[in-house]
Amino acid sequence: MKPPSIVVLTGAGISAESGLGTFRGPDGLWNGIDYREVSTPAGFARNPAKVHEFYNMRRRNGLAAQANAAHVALARLEQEHDGDFLLVTQNVDRLHEQAGSKRILHMHGDLGRVRCTECDAEHEWLTDLSTDTVCPSCGRSGGMRPAIVWFTEMPLYLNEIGTALKNCDLFISIGTSGNVSPASYFVAEAKRHKAATVELNLEPSEGATLFGDARYGKATEIVPAFVDEFLAKTAKGSAPT
Ligand code: NAD
């Protein structure tokens, strides 16, 4: 029997126990911050210094954080699973890569990259940005911004993700509230193509009723347990769910 093809979607909840705040909830990043000011092109045009301050803080925190047991378990799943595997993350941190994940798409961008709005060149960038930062490609200043997908902008890799969802047998959603589209529609798309679906989250998400199976608890506990169980089952050649 052909091994199942897996698509995993992760959100801020998988990095919460690495010390990176989620967006929503009592300690969420959006508490006290208006996302329109720091995470939209219009906010950047109005006050780029404020946007840089917000992302400089997130870049420093994100790059200093350590991957946790849930990131490590997903890297192990990718390595030990025989079939196709794709990890799609809404996260802009690099904790999946730190844990060893290889087949990964950052649909909302990467905290460690910047883009020049003058010449469109992208660069790896691990230090602070300011309104004076000069683009290494075109030499102009004032246009450098985080390579992050802001509200009103189009997420990345949607064609590749659509193809993977169409062909997957198992869709696993981890640590995401189901508030942000199009990621919130992935479960319906996977189901439309007859995939089994599982939600692993602290609590039922907005789309919880769409999932065929669910485990609730901390990502560092439920993700390694799920991966162990899945690898043990598929090693015996039984069904993917
Ligand atoms: P969200 O804040 O809307 O939801 C997080 C979800 O994770 C919630 O459902 C919550 O119950 C769950 N959660 C919290 N702690 C958890 C834990 N320890 N274990 C398991 N689940 C836990 O985040 P989202 O759905 O990813 O929202 C999407 C946006 O958040 C994306 O655009 C993403 O770029 C952004 N974001 C990313 C990071 C990061 O890169 N680490 C951090 C904050 C926000």
PDB file of C-alpha atoms and ligand atoms in Angstrom:
ATOM      1  CA  MET A   1       0.000   0.000   0.000  1.00  0.00           C
ATOM      2  CA  LYS A   2       1.262   3.509  -0.904  1.00  0.00           C
ATOM      3  CA  PRO A   3       2.262   5.460   2.241  1.00  0.00           C
ATOM      4  CA  PRO A   4      -0.070   8.383   3.009  1.00  0.00           C
ATOM      5  CA  SER A   5       0.744  11.850   1.789  1.00  0.00           C
ATOM      6  CA  ILE A   6       0.729  14.352   4.651  1.00  0.00           C
ATOM      7  CA  VAL A   7       0.201  18.116   4.810  1.00  0.00           C
ATOM      8  CA  VAL A   8       0.771  19.815   8.173  1.00  0.00           C
ATOM      9  CA  LEU A   9      -0.356  23.392   8.850  1.00  0.00           C
ATOM     10  CA  THR A  10       1.118  25.168  11.881  1.00  0.00           C
ATOM     11  CA  GLY A  11       0.269  28.458  13.582  1.00  0.00           C
ATOM     12  CA  ALA A  12       1.495  30.590  16.442  1.00  0.00           C
ATOM     13  CA  GLY A  13       0.387  28.022  19.070  1.00  0.00           C
ATOM     14  CA  ILE A  14       3.226  25.633  18.203  1.00  0.00           C
ATOM     15  CA  SER A  15       5.790  28.311  19.118  1.00  0.00           C
ATOM     16  CA  ALA A  16       3.978  29.547  22.245  1.00  0.00           C
ATOM     17  CA  GLU A  17       5.947  27.250  24.559  1.00  0.00           C
ATOM     18  CA  SER A  18       9.171  28.547  22.992  1.00  0.00           C
ATOM     19  CA  GLY A  19       8.250  31.931  24.467  1.00  0.00           C
ATOM     20  CA  LEU A  20       6.844  33.544  21.316  1.00  0.00           C
ATOM     21  CA  GLY A  21       3.427  35.078  21.963  1.00  0.00           C
ATOM     22  CA  THR A  22       0.427  34.090  19.877  1.00  0.00           C
ATOM     23  CA  PHE A  23      -1.626  36.813  18.183  1.00  0.00           C
ATOM     24  CA  ARG A  24      -4.875  36.349  20.020  1.00  0.00           C
ATOM     25  CA  GLY A  25      -5.688  35.411  23.623  1.00  0.00           C
ATOM     26  CA  PRO A  26      -4.982  37.183  26.917  1.00  0.00           C
ATOM     27  CA  ASP A  27      -1.206  37.551  26.320  1.00  0.00           C
ATOM     28  CA  GLY A  28      -1.562  37.939  22.549  1.00  0.00           C
ATOM     29  CA  LEU A  29       0.599  40.221  20.436  1.00  0.00           C
ATOM     30  CA  TRP A  30      -2.458  42.193  19.352  1.00  0.00           C
ATOM     31  CA  ASN A  31      -3.352  43.217  22.909  1.00  0.00           C
ATOM     32  CA  GLY A  32      -2.617  46.925  23.095  1.00  0.00           C
ATOM     33  CA  ILE A  33      -1.354  47.085  19.488  1.00  0.00           C
ATOM     34  CA  ASP A  34      -3.499  48.038  16.526  1.00  0.00           C
ATOM     35  CA  TYR A  35      -2.553  45.588  13.751  1.00  0.00           C
ATOM     36  CA  ARG A  36      -3.471  48.248  11.136  1.00  0.00           C
ATOM     37  CA  GLU A  37      -0.587  50.384  12.392  1.00  0.00           C
ATOM     38  CA  VAL A  38       2.128  47.730  12.333  1.00  0.00           C
ATOM     39  CA  SER A  39       1.015  44.977   9.945  1.00  0.00           C
ATOM     40  CA  THR A  40      -0.456  46.635   6.865  1.00  0.00           C
ATOM     41  CA  PRO A  41       1.159  48.417   3.884  1.00  0.00           C
ATOM     42  CA  ALA A  42      -0.885  51.533   4.783  1.00  0.00           C
ATOM     43  CA  GLY A  43       0.487  51.492   8.358  1.00  0.00           C
ATOM     44  CA  PHE A  44       4.044  51.213   6.984  1.00  0.00           C
ATOM     45  CA  ALA A  45       3.440  54.163   4.630  1.00  0.00           C
ATOM     46  CA  ARG A  46       2.095  56.255   7.553  1.00  0.00           C
ATOM     47  CA  ASN A  47       4.723  55.429  10.175  1.00  0.00           C
ATOM     48  CA  PRO A  48       7.596  53.161   9.031  1.00  0.00           C
ATOM     49  CA  ALA A  49       9.587  53.773  12.235  1.00  0.00           C
ATOM     50  CA  LYS A  50       6.782  52.284  14.329  1.00  0.00           C
ATOM     51  CA  VAL A  51       6.584  49.234  12.060  1.00  0.00           C
ATOM     52  CA  HIS A  52      10.376  48.767  12.305  1.00  0.00           C
ATOM     53  CA  GLU A  53      10.204  48.999  16.103  1.00  0.00           C
ATOM     54  CA  PHE A  54       7.527  46.252  16.210  1.00  0.00           C
ATOM     55  CA  TYR A  55       9.375  43.900  13.832  1.00  0.00           C
ATOM     56  CA  ASN A  56      12.830  44.595  15.314  1.00  0.00           C
ATOM     57  CA  MET A  57      11.411  43.342  18.621  1.00  0.00           C
ATOM     58  CA  ARG A  58       9.796  40.306  16.968  1.00  0.00           C
ATOM     59  CA  ARG A  59      12.959  39.532  14.947  1.00  0.00           C
ATOM     60  CA  ARG A  60      15.157  39.657  18.064  1.00  0.00           C
ATOM     61  CA  ASN A  61      12.754  37.463  20.053  1.00  0.00           C
ATOM     62  CA  GLY A  62      12.087  35.097  17.163  1.00  0.00           C
ATOM     63  CA  LEU A  63      15.746  34.538  16.327  1.00  0.00           C
ATOM     64  CA  ALA A  64      16.713  34.018  19.983  1.00  0.00           C
ATOM     65  CA  ALA A  65      13.970  31.436  20.640  1.00  0.00           C
ATOM     66  CA  GLN A  66      14.608  27.693  20.891  1.00  0.00           C
ATOM     67  CA  ALA A  67      12.583  25.044  19.084  1.00  0.00           C
ATOM     68  CA  ASN A  68      10.427  22.941  21.410  1.00  0.00           C
ATOM     69  CA  ALA A  69       9.388  19.283  21.509  1.00  0.00           C
ATOM     70  CA  ALA A  70       6.512  19.888  19.070  1.00  0.00           C
ATOM     71  CA  HIS A  71       8.817  21.328  16.385  1.00  0.00           C
ATOM     72  CA  VAL A  72      11.219  18.424  16.946  1.00  0.00           C
ATOM     73  CA  ALA A  73       8.408  15.868  16.635  1.00  0.00           C
ATOM     74  CA  LEU A  74       7.344  17.301  13.251  1.00  0.00           C
ATOM     75  CA  ALA A  75      10.920  17.153  11.969  1.00  0.00           C
ATOM     76  CA  ARG A  76      10.997  13.502  13.062  1.00  0.00           C
ATOM     77  CA  LEU A  77       7.681  12.826  11.312  1.00  0.00           C
ATOM     78  CA  GLU A  78       9.097  14.249   8.073  1.00  0.00           C
ATOM     79  CA  GLN A  79      12.267  12.209   8.406  1.00  0.00           C
ATOM     80  CA  GLU A  80      10.718   8.865   9.356  1.00  0.00           C
ATOM     81  CA  HIS A  81       7.546   8.955   7.255  1.00  0.00           C
ATOM     82  CA  ASP A  82       7.880   7.158   3.904  1.00  0.00           C
ATOM     83  CA  GLY A  83       5.294   9.121   1.904  1.00  0.00           C
ATOM     84  CA  ASP A  84       5.074  12.720   0.674  1.00  0.00           C
ATOM     85  CA  PHE A  85       5.245  15.369   3.355  1.00  0.00           C
ATOM     86  CA  LEU A  86       4.796  19.139   3.323  1.00  0.00           C
ATOM     87  CA  LEU A  87       4.870  21.497   6.293  1.00  0.00           C
ATOM     88  CA  VAL A  88       3.043  24.775   5.689  1.00  0.00           C
ATOM     89  CA  THR A  89       3.521  27.333   8.432  1.00  0.00           C
ATOM     90  CA  GLN A  90       1.826  30.631   9.128  1.00  0.00           C
ATOM     91  CA  ASN A  91       4.674  31.356  11.514  1.00  0.00           C
ATOM     92  CA  VAL A  92       7.384  33.798  10.615  1.00  0.00           C
ATOM     93  CA  ASP A  93       9.889  32.395  13.124  1.00  0.00           C
ATOM     94  CA  ARG A  94      12.459  29.767  12.073  1.00  0.00           C
ATOM     95  CA  LEU A  95      11.876  27.206  14.799  1.00  0.00           C
ATOM     96  CA  HIS A  96      10.783  24.460  12.388  1.00  0.00           C
ATOM     97  CA  GLU A  97      14.065  24.802  10.468  1.00  0.00           C
ATOM     98  CA  GLN A  98      15.994  24.933  13.751  1.00  0.00           C
ATOM     99  CA  ALA A  99      14.369  21.605  14.700  1.00  0.00           C
ATOM    100  CA  GLY A 100      15.362  20.049  11.359  1.00  0.00           C
ATOM    101  CA  SER A 101      12.293  20.423   9.101  1.00  0.00           C
ATOM    102  CA  LYS A 102      13.233  20.552   5.405  1.00  0.00           C
ATOM    103  CA  ARG A 103      10.094  20.535   3.267  1.00  0.00           C
ATOM    104  CA  ILE A 104       8.575  23.740   4.626  1.00  0.00           C
ATOM    105  CA  LEU A 105       6.744  26.725   3.144  1.00  0.00           C
ATOM    106  CA  HIS A 106       6.412  29.979   5.106  1.00  0.00           C
ATOM    107  CA  MET A 107       3.128  31.243   3.692  1.00  0.00           C
ATOM    108  CA  HIS A 108       3.240  34.465   5.743  1.00  0.00           C
ATOM    109  CA  GLY A 109       6.923  35.226   5.211  1.00  0.00           C
ATOM    110  CA  ASP A 110      10.085  35.000   7.297  1.00  0.00           C
ATOM    111  CA  LEU A 111      11.322  37.271  10.114  1.00  0.00           C
ATOM    112  CA  GLY A 112      14.881  36.698   8.922  1.00  0.00           C
ATOM    113  CA  ARG A 113      14.325  38.264   5.500  1.00  0.00           C
ATOM    114  CA  VAL A 114      13.677  41.802   4.277  1.00  0.00           C
ATOM    115  CA  ARG A 115      12.544  43.309   0.988  1.00  0.00           C
ATOM    116  CA  CYS A 116      13.318  46.641  -0.654  1.00  0.00           C
ATOM    117  CA  THR A 117      10.121  48.346  -1.828  1.00  0.00           C
ATOM    118  CA  GLU A 118      12.226  50.423  -4.273  1.00  0.00           C
ATOM    119  CA  CYS A 119      13.797  47.544  -6.256  1.00  0.00           C
ATOM    120  CA  ASP A 120      11.940  44.467  -4.900  1.00  0.00           C
ATOM    121  CA  ALA A 121      15.193  42.655  -3.997  1.00  0.00           C
ATOM    122  CA  GLU A 122      14.981  40.310  -0.985  1.00  0.00           C
ATOM    123  CA  HIS A 123      17.795  39.765   1.471  1.00  0.00           C
ATOM    124  CA  GLU A 124      18.547  37.560   4.448  1.00  0.00           C
ATOM    125  CA  TRP A 125      18.542  40.030   7.389  1.00  0.00           C
ATOM    126  CA  LEU A 126      19.097  39.084  11.007  1.00  0.00           C
ATOM    127  CA  THR A 127      19.586  42.543  12.572  1.00  0.00           C
ATOM    128  CA  ASP A 128      17.402  45.613  13.144  1.00  0.00           C
ATOM    129  CA  LEU A 129      15.969  47.683  10.287  1.00  0.00           C
ATOM    130  CA  SER A 130      15.447  51.454  10.320  1.00  0.00           C
ATOM    131  CA  THR A 131      14.162  54.094   7.922  1.00  0.00           C
ATOM    132  CA  ASP A 132      17.850  54.824   7.132  1.00  0.00           C
ATOM    133  CA  THR A 133      18.762  51.248   6.215  1.00  0.00           C
ATOM    134  CA  VAL A 134      20.324  51.151   2.752  1.00  0.00           C
ATOM    135  CA  CYS A 135      19.308  48.422   0.301  1.00  0.00           C
ATOM    136  CA  PRO A 136      22.422  46.356  -0.609  1.00  0.00           C
ATOM    137  CA  SER A 137      20.995  45.872  -4.129  1.00  0.00           C
ATOM    138  CA  CYS A 138      19.935  49.375  -5.248  1.00  0.00           C
ATOM    139  CA  GLY A 139      21.662  51.588  -2.668  1.00  0.00           C
ATOM    140  CA  ARG A 140      18.501  53.509  -1.794  1.00  0.00           C
ATOM    141  CA  SER A 141      17.284  54.014   1.782  1.00  0.00           C
ATOM    142  CA  GLY A 142      13.792  54.301   3.230  1.00  0.00           C
ATOM    143  CA  GLY A 143      12.231  51.383   1.390  1.00  0.00           C
ATOM    144  CA  MET A 144      13.459  48.401   3.366  1.00  0.00           C
ATOM    145  CA  ARG A 145      10.649  46.419   5.026  1.00  0.00           C
ATOM    146  CA  PRO A 146      10.232  43.015   6.669  1.00  0.00           C
ATOM    147  CA  ALA A 147       9.539  40.211   4.158  1.00  0.00           C
ATOM    148  CA  ILE A 148       6.329  39.433   6.016  1.00  0.00           C
ATOM    149  CA  VAL A 149       2.886  39.063   4.454  1.00  0.00           C
ATOM    150  CA  TRP A 150       0.839  41.858   6.000  1.00  0.00           C
ATOM    151  CA  PHE A 151      -2.935  42.122   6.219  1.00  0.00           C
ATOM    152  CA  THR A 152      -4.385  42.921   2.747  1.00  0.00           C
ATOM    153  CA  GLU A 153      -1.364  41.220   1.059  1.00  0.00           C
ATOM    154  CA  MET A 154      -1.432  37.870  -0.727  1.00  0.00           C
ATOM    155  CA  PRO A 155       0.025  34.867   1.156  1.00  0.00           C
ATOM    156  CA  LEU A 156       2.903  33.043  -0.529  1.00  0.00           C
ATOM    157  CA  TYR A 157       3.060  29.623  -2.253  1.00  0.00           C
ATOM    158  CA  LEU A 158      -0.713  29.242  -2.649  1.00  0.00           C
ATOM    159  CA  ASN A 159      -0.351  27.182  -5.852  1.00  0.00           C
ATOM    160  CA  GLU A 160       2.047  24.707  -4.255  1.00  0.00           C
ATOM    161  CA  ILE A 161      -0.132  24.471  -1.153  1.00  0.00           C
ATOM    162  CA  GLY A 162      -3.286  23.955  -3.251  1.00  0.00           C
ATOM    163  CA  THR A 163      -1.642  21.087  -5.138  1.00  0.00           C
ATOM    164  CA  ALA A 164      -0.433  19.457  -1.915  1.00  0.00           C
ATOM    165  CA  LEU A 165      -3.902  19.716  -0.324  1.00  0.00           C
ATOM    166  CA  LYS A 166      -5.475  18.189  -3.413  1.00  0.00           C
ATOM    167  CA  ASN A 167      -3.149  15.193  -3.212  1.00  0.00           C
ATOM    168  CA  CYS A 168      -2.934  14.657   0.529  1.00  0.00           C
ATOM    169  CA  ASP A 169      -4.375  11.750   2.493  1.00  0.00           C
ATOM    170  CA  LEU A 170      -3.907  13.340   5.905  1.00  0.00           C
ATOM    171  CA  PHE A 171      -4.166  17.010   6.882  1.00  0.00           C
ATOM    172  CA  ILE A 172      -2.946  17.982  10.373  1.00  0.00           C
ATOM    173  CA  SER A 173      -3.587  21.467  11.764  1.00  0.00           C
ATOM    174  CA  ILE A 174      -1.519  22.498  14.803  1.00  0.00           C
ATOM    175  CA  GLY A 175      -1.689  25.571  17.049  1.00  0.00           C
ATOM    176  CA  THR A 176      -3.835  27.788  14.871  1.00  0.00           C
ATOM    177  CA  SER A 177      -7.041  29.559  15.848  1.00  0.00           C
ATOM    178  CA  GLY A 178      -8.598  29.304  12.388  1.00  0.00           C
ATOM    179  CA  ASN A 179      -9.151  33.064  12.253  1.00  0.00           C
ATOM    180  CA  VAL A 180      -6.866  33.908   9.351  1.00  0.00           C
ATOM    181  CA  SER A 181      -7.816  32.999   5.785  1.00  0.00           C
ATOM    182  CA  PRO A 182      -6.892  31.375   3.469  1.00  0.00           C
ATOM    183  CA  ALA A 183      -5.187  28.999   5.965  1.00  0.00           C
ATOM    184  CA  SER A 184      -8.519  28.574   7.754  1.00  0.00           C
ATOM    185  CA  TYR A 185      -9.975  27.056   4.538  1.00  0.00           C
ATOM    186  CA  PHE A 186      -7.286  24.389   4.125  1.00  0.00           C
ATOM    187  CA  VAL A 187      -9.165  21.818   6.210  1.00  0.00           C
ATOM    188  CA  ALA A 188     -12.257  22.107   3.982  1.00  0.00           C
ATOM    189  CA  GLU A 189     -10.096  21.847   0.864  1.00  0.00           C
ATOM    190  CA  ALA A 190      -8.312  18.726   2.174  1.00  0.00           C
ATOM    191  CA  LYS A 191     -11.662  17.164   3.092  1.00  0.00           C
ATOM    192  CA  ARG A 192     -13.065  17.933  -0.350  1.00  0.00           C
ATOM    193  CA  HIS A 193     -10.288  15.706  -1.696  1.00  0.00           C
ATOM    194  CA  LYS A 194     -11.121  12.952   0.818  1.00  0.00           C
ATOM    195  CA  ALA A 195      -8.199  13.473   3.204  1.00  0.00           C
ATOM    196  CA  ALA A 196      -8.455  12.505   6.855  1.00  0.00           C
ATOM    197  CA  THR A 197      -8.191  15.613   9.060  1.00  0.00           C
ATOM    198  CA  VAL A 198      -6.847  16.142  12.583  1.00  0.00           C
ATOM    199  CA  GLU A 199      -6.712  19.222  14.779  1.00  0.00           C
ATOM    200  CA  LEU A 200      -4.013  19.471  17.495  1.00  0.00           C
ATOM    201  CA  ASN A 201      -4.567  22.627  19.537  1.00  0.00           C
ATOM    202  CA  LEU A 202      -4.852  23.972  23.062  1.00  0.00           C
ATOM    203  CA  GLU A 203      -8.598  24.347  22.590  1.00  0.00           C
ATOM    204  CA  PRO A 204     -11.155  23.864  19.790  1.00  0.00           C
ATOM    205  CA  SER A 205     -10.433  26.358  16.992  1.00  0.00           C
ATOM    206  CA  GLU A 206     -13.012  28.348  14.998  1.00  0.00           C
ATOM    207  CA  GLY A 207     -13.214  25.500  12.490  1.00  0.00           C
ATOM    208  CA  ALA A 208     -13.048  22.652  15.029  1.00  0.00           C
ATOM    209  CA  THR A 209     -16.235  20.963  13.821  1.00  0.00           C
ATOM    210  CA  LEU A 210     -14.709  20.481  10.359  1.00  0.00           C
ATOM    211  CA  PHE A 211     -12.015  18.102  11.630  1.00  0.00           C
ATOM    212  CA  GLY A 212     -12.530  14.347  11.696  1.00  0.00           C
ATOM    213  CA  ASP A 213     -10.317  13.930  14.766  1.00  0.00           C
ATOM    214  CA  ALA A 214      -8.889  16.240  17.425  1.00  0.00           C
ATOM    215  CA  ARG A 215      -6.517  16.239  20.404  1.00  0.00           C
ATOM    216  CA  TYR A 216      -6.485  19.182  22.789  1.00  0.00           C
ATOM    217  CA  GLY A 217      -3.630  20.189  25.064  1.00  0.00           C
ATOM    218  CA  LYS A 218      -0.189  21.780  24.974  1.00  0.00           C
ATOM    219  CA  ALA A 219       1.640  21.364  21.669  1.00  0.00           C
ATOM    220  CA  THR A 220       4.781  20.036  23.415  1.00  0.00           C
ATOM    221  CA  GLU A 221       2.698  17.156  24.780  1.00  0.00           C
ATOM    222  CA  ILE A 222       0.097  16.342  22.142  1.00  0.00           C
ATOM    223  CA  VAL A 223       2.255  16.707  19.007  1.00  0.00           C
ATOM    224  CA  PRO A 224       5.027  14.263  20.074  1.00  0.00           C
ATOM    225  CA  ALA A 225       2.332  11.832  21.307  1.00  0.00           C
ATOM    226  CA  PHE A 226       0.454  12.063  18.005  1.00  0.00           C
ATOM    227  CA  VAL A 227       3.639  11.593  15.948  1.00  0.00           C
ATOM    228  CA  ASP A 228       4.709   8.555  18.010  1.00  0.00           C
ATOM    229  CA  GLU A 229       1.274   7.008  17.577  1.00  0.00           C
ATOM    230  CA  PHE A 230       1.151   7.770  13.839  1.00  0.00           C
ATOM    231  CA  LEU A 231       4.621   6.388  13.102  1.00  0.00           C
ATOM    232  CA  ALA A 232       3.917   3.248  15.137  1.00  0.00           C
ATOM    233  CA  LYS A 233       0.650   2.678  13.245  1.00  0.00           C
ATOM    234  CA  THR A 234       1.983   3.344   9.754  1.00  0.00           C
ATOM    235  CA  ALA A 235       5.055   1.198  10.422  1.00  0.00           C
ATOM    236  CA  LYS A 236       2.627  -1.686  10.836  1.00  0.00           C
ATOM    237  CA  GLY A 237       1.066  -0.775   7.479  1.00  0.00           C
ATOM    238  CA  SER A 238      -2.346   0.198   8.810  1.00  0.00           C
ATOM    239  CA  ALA A 239      -4.598   3.128   7.815  1.00  0.00           C
ATOM    240  CA  PRO A 240      -3.264   6.705   8.166  1.00  0.00           C
ATOM    241  CA  THR A 241      -5.621   8.088  10.835  1.00  0.00           C
TER     242      THR A 241
HETATM  243  P1  NAD B   1      -3.510  32.751  16.751  1.00  0.00           P
HETATM  244  O1  NAD B   1      -2.821  33.582  17.793  1.00  0.00           O
HETATM  245  O2  NAD B   1      -4.714  33.287  16.089  1.00  0.00           O
HETATM  246  O3  NAD B   1      -3.935  31.334  17.410  1.00  0.00           O
HETATM  247  C1  NAD B   1      -3.045  30.546  18.141  1.00  0.00           C
HETATM  248  C2  NAD B   1      -3.727  29.246  18.498  1.00  0.00           C
HETATM  249  O4  NAD B   1      -2.792  28.462  19.198  1.00  0.00           O
HETATM  250  C3  NAD B   1      -4.962  29.397  19.412  1.00  0.00           C
HETATM  251  O5  NAD B   1      -6.035  28.619  18.914  1.00  0.00           O
HETATM  252  C4  NAD B   1      -4.495  28.866  20.764  1.00  0.00           C
HETATM  253  O6  NAD B   1      -5.504  28.182  21.469  1.00  0.00           O
HETATM  254  C5  NAD B   1      -3.407  27.889  20.341  1.00  0.00           C
HETATM  255  N1  NAD B   1      -2.355  27.721  21.360  1.00  0.00           N
HETATM  256  C6  NAD B   1      -1.857  28.620  22.241  1.00  0.00           C
HETATM  257  N2  NAD B   1      -0.906  28.072  22.991  1.00  0.00           N
HETATM  258  C7  NAD B   1      -0.786  26.782  22.585  1.00  0.00           C
HETATM  259  C8  NAD B   1       0.014  25.674  22.997  1.00  0.00           C
HETATM  260  N3  NAD B   1       0.924  25.793  23.971  1.00  0.00           N
HETATM  261  N4  NAD B   1      -0.142  24.497  22.362  1.00  0.00           N
HETATM  262  C9  NAD B   1      -1.045  24.341  21.361  1.00  0.00           C
HETATM  263  N5  NAD B   1      -1.855  25.337  20.940  1.00  0.00           N
HETATM  264  C10 NAD B   1      -1.715  26.545  21.545  1.00  0.00           C
HETATM  265  O7  NAD B   1      -2.387  32.320  15.712  1.00  0.00           O
HETATM  266  P2  NAD B   1      -2.551  31.792  14.234  1.00  0.00           P
HETATM  267  O8  NAD B   1      -3.777  30.972  14.057  1.00  0.00           O
HETATM  268  O9  NAD B   1      -1.224  31.263  13.831  1.00  0.00           O
HETATM  269  O10 NAD B   1      -2.812  33.175  13.505  1.00  0.00           O
HETATM  270  C11 NAD B   1      -2.270  33.390  12.405  1.00  0.00           C
HETATM  271  C12 NAD B   1      -1.170  34.479  12.456  1.00  0.00           C
HETATM  272  O11 NAD B   1      -0.318  34.498  13.602  1.00  0.00           O
HETATM  273  C13 NAD B   1      -0.255  34.226  11.349  1.00  0.00           C
HETATM  274  O12 NAD B   1      -0.347  35.283  10.457  1.00  0.00           O
HETATM  275  C14 NAD B   1       1.161  34.188  11.935  1.00  0.00           C
HETATM  276  O13 NAD B   1       2.069  34.815  11.054  1.00  0.00           O
HETATM  277  C15 NAD B   1       1.002  34.917  13.182  1.00  0.00           C
HETATM  278  N6  NAD B   1       1.960  34.756  14.282  1.00  0.00           N
HETATM  279  C16 NAD B   1       3.129  34.045  14.170  1.00  0.00           C
HETATM  280  C17 NAD B   1       3.992  33.909  15.245  1.00  0.00           C
HETATM  281  C18 NAD B   1       5.291  33.167  15.087  1.00  0.00           C
HETATM  282  O14 NAD B   1       5.878  33.177  14.011  1.00  0.00           O
HETATM  283  N7  NAD B   1       5.759  32.467  16.134  1.00  0.00           N
HETATM  284  C19 NAD B   1       3.648  34.475  16.478  1.00  0.00           C
HETATM  285  C20 NAD B   1       2.434  35.199  16.572  1.00  0.00           C
HETATM  286  C21 NAD B   1       1.613  35.321  15.470  1.00  0.00           C
END
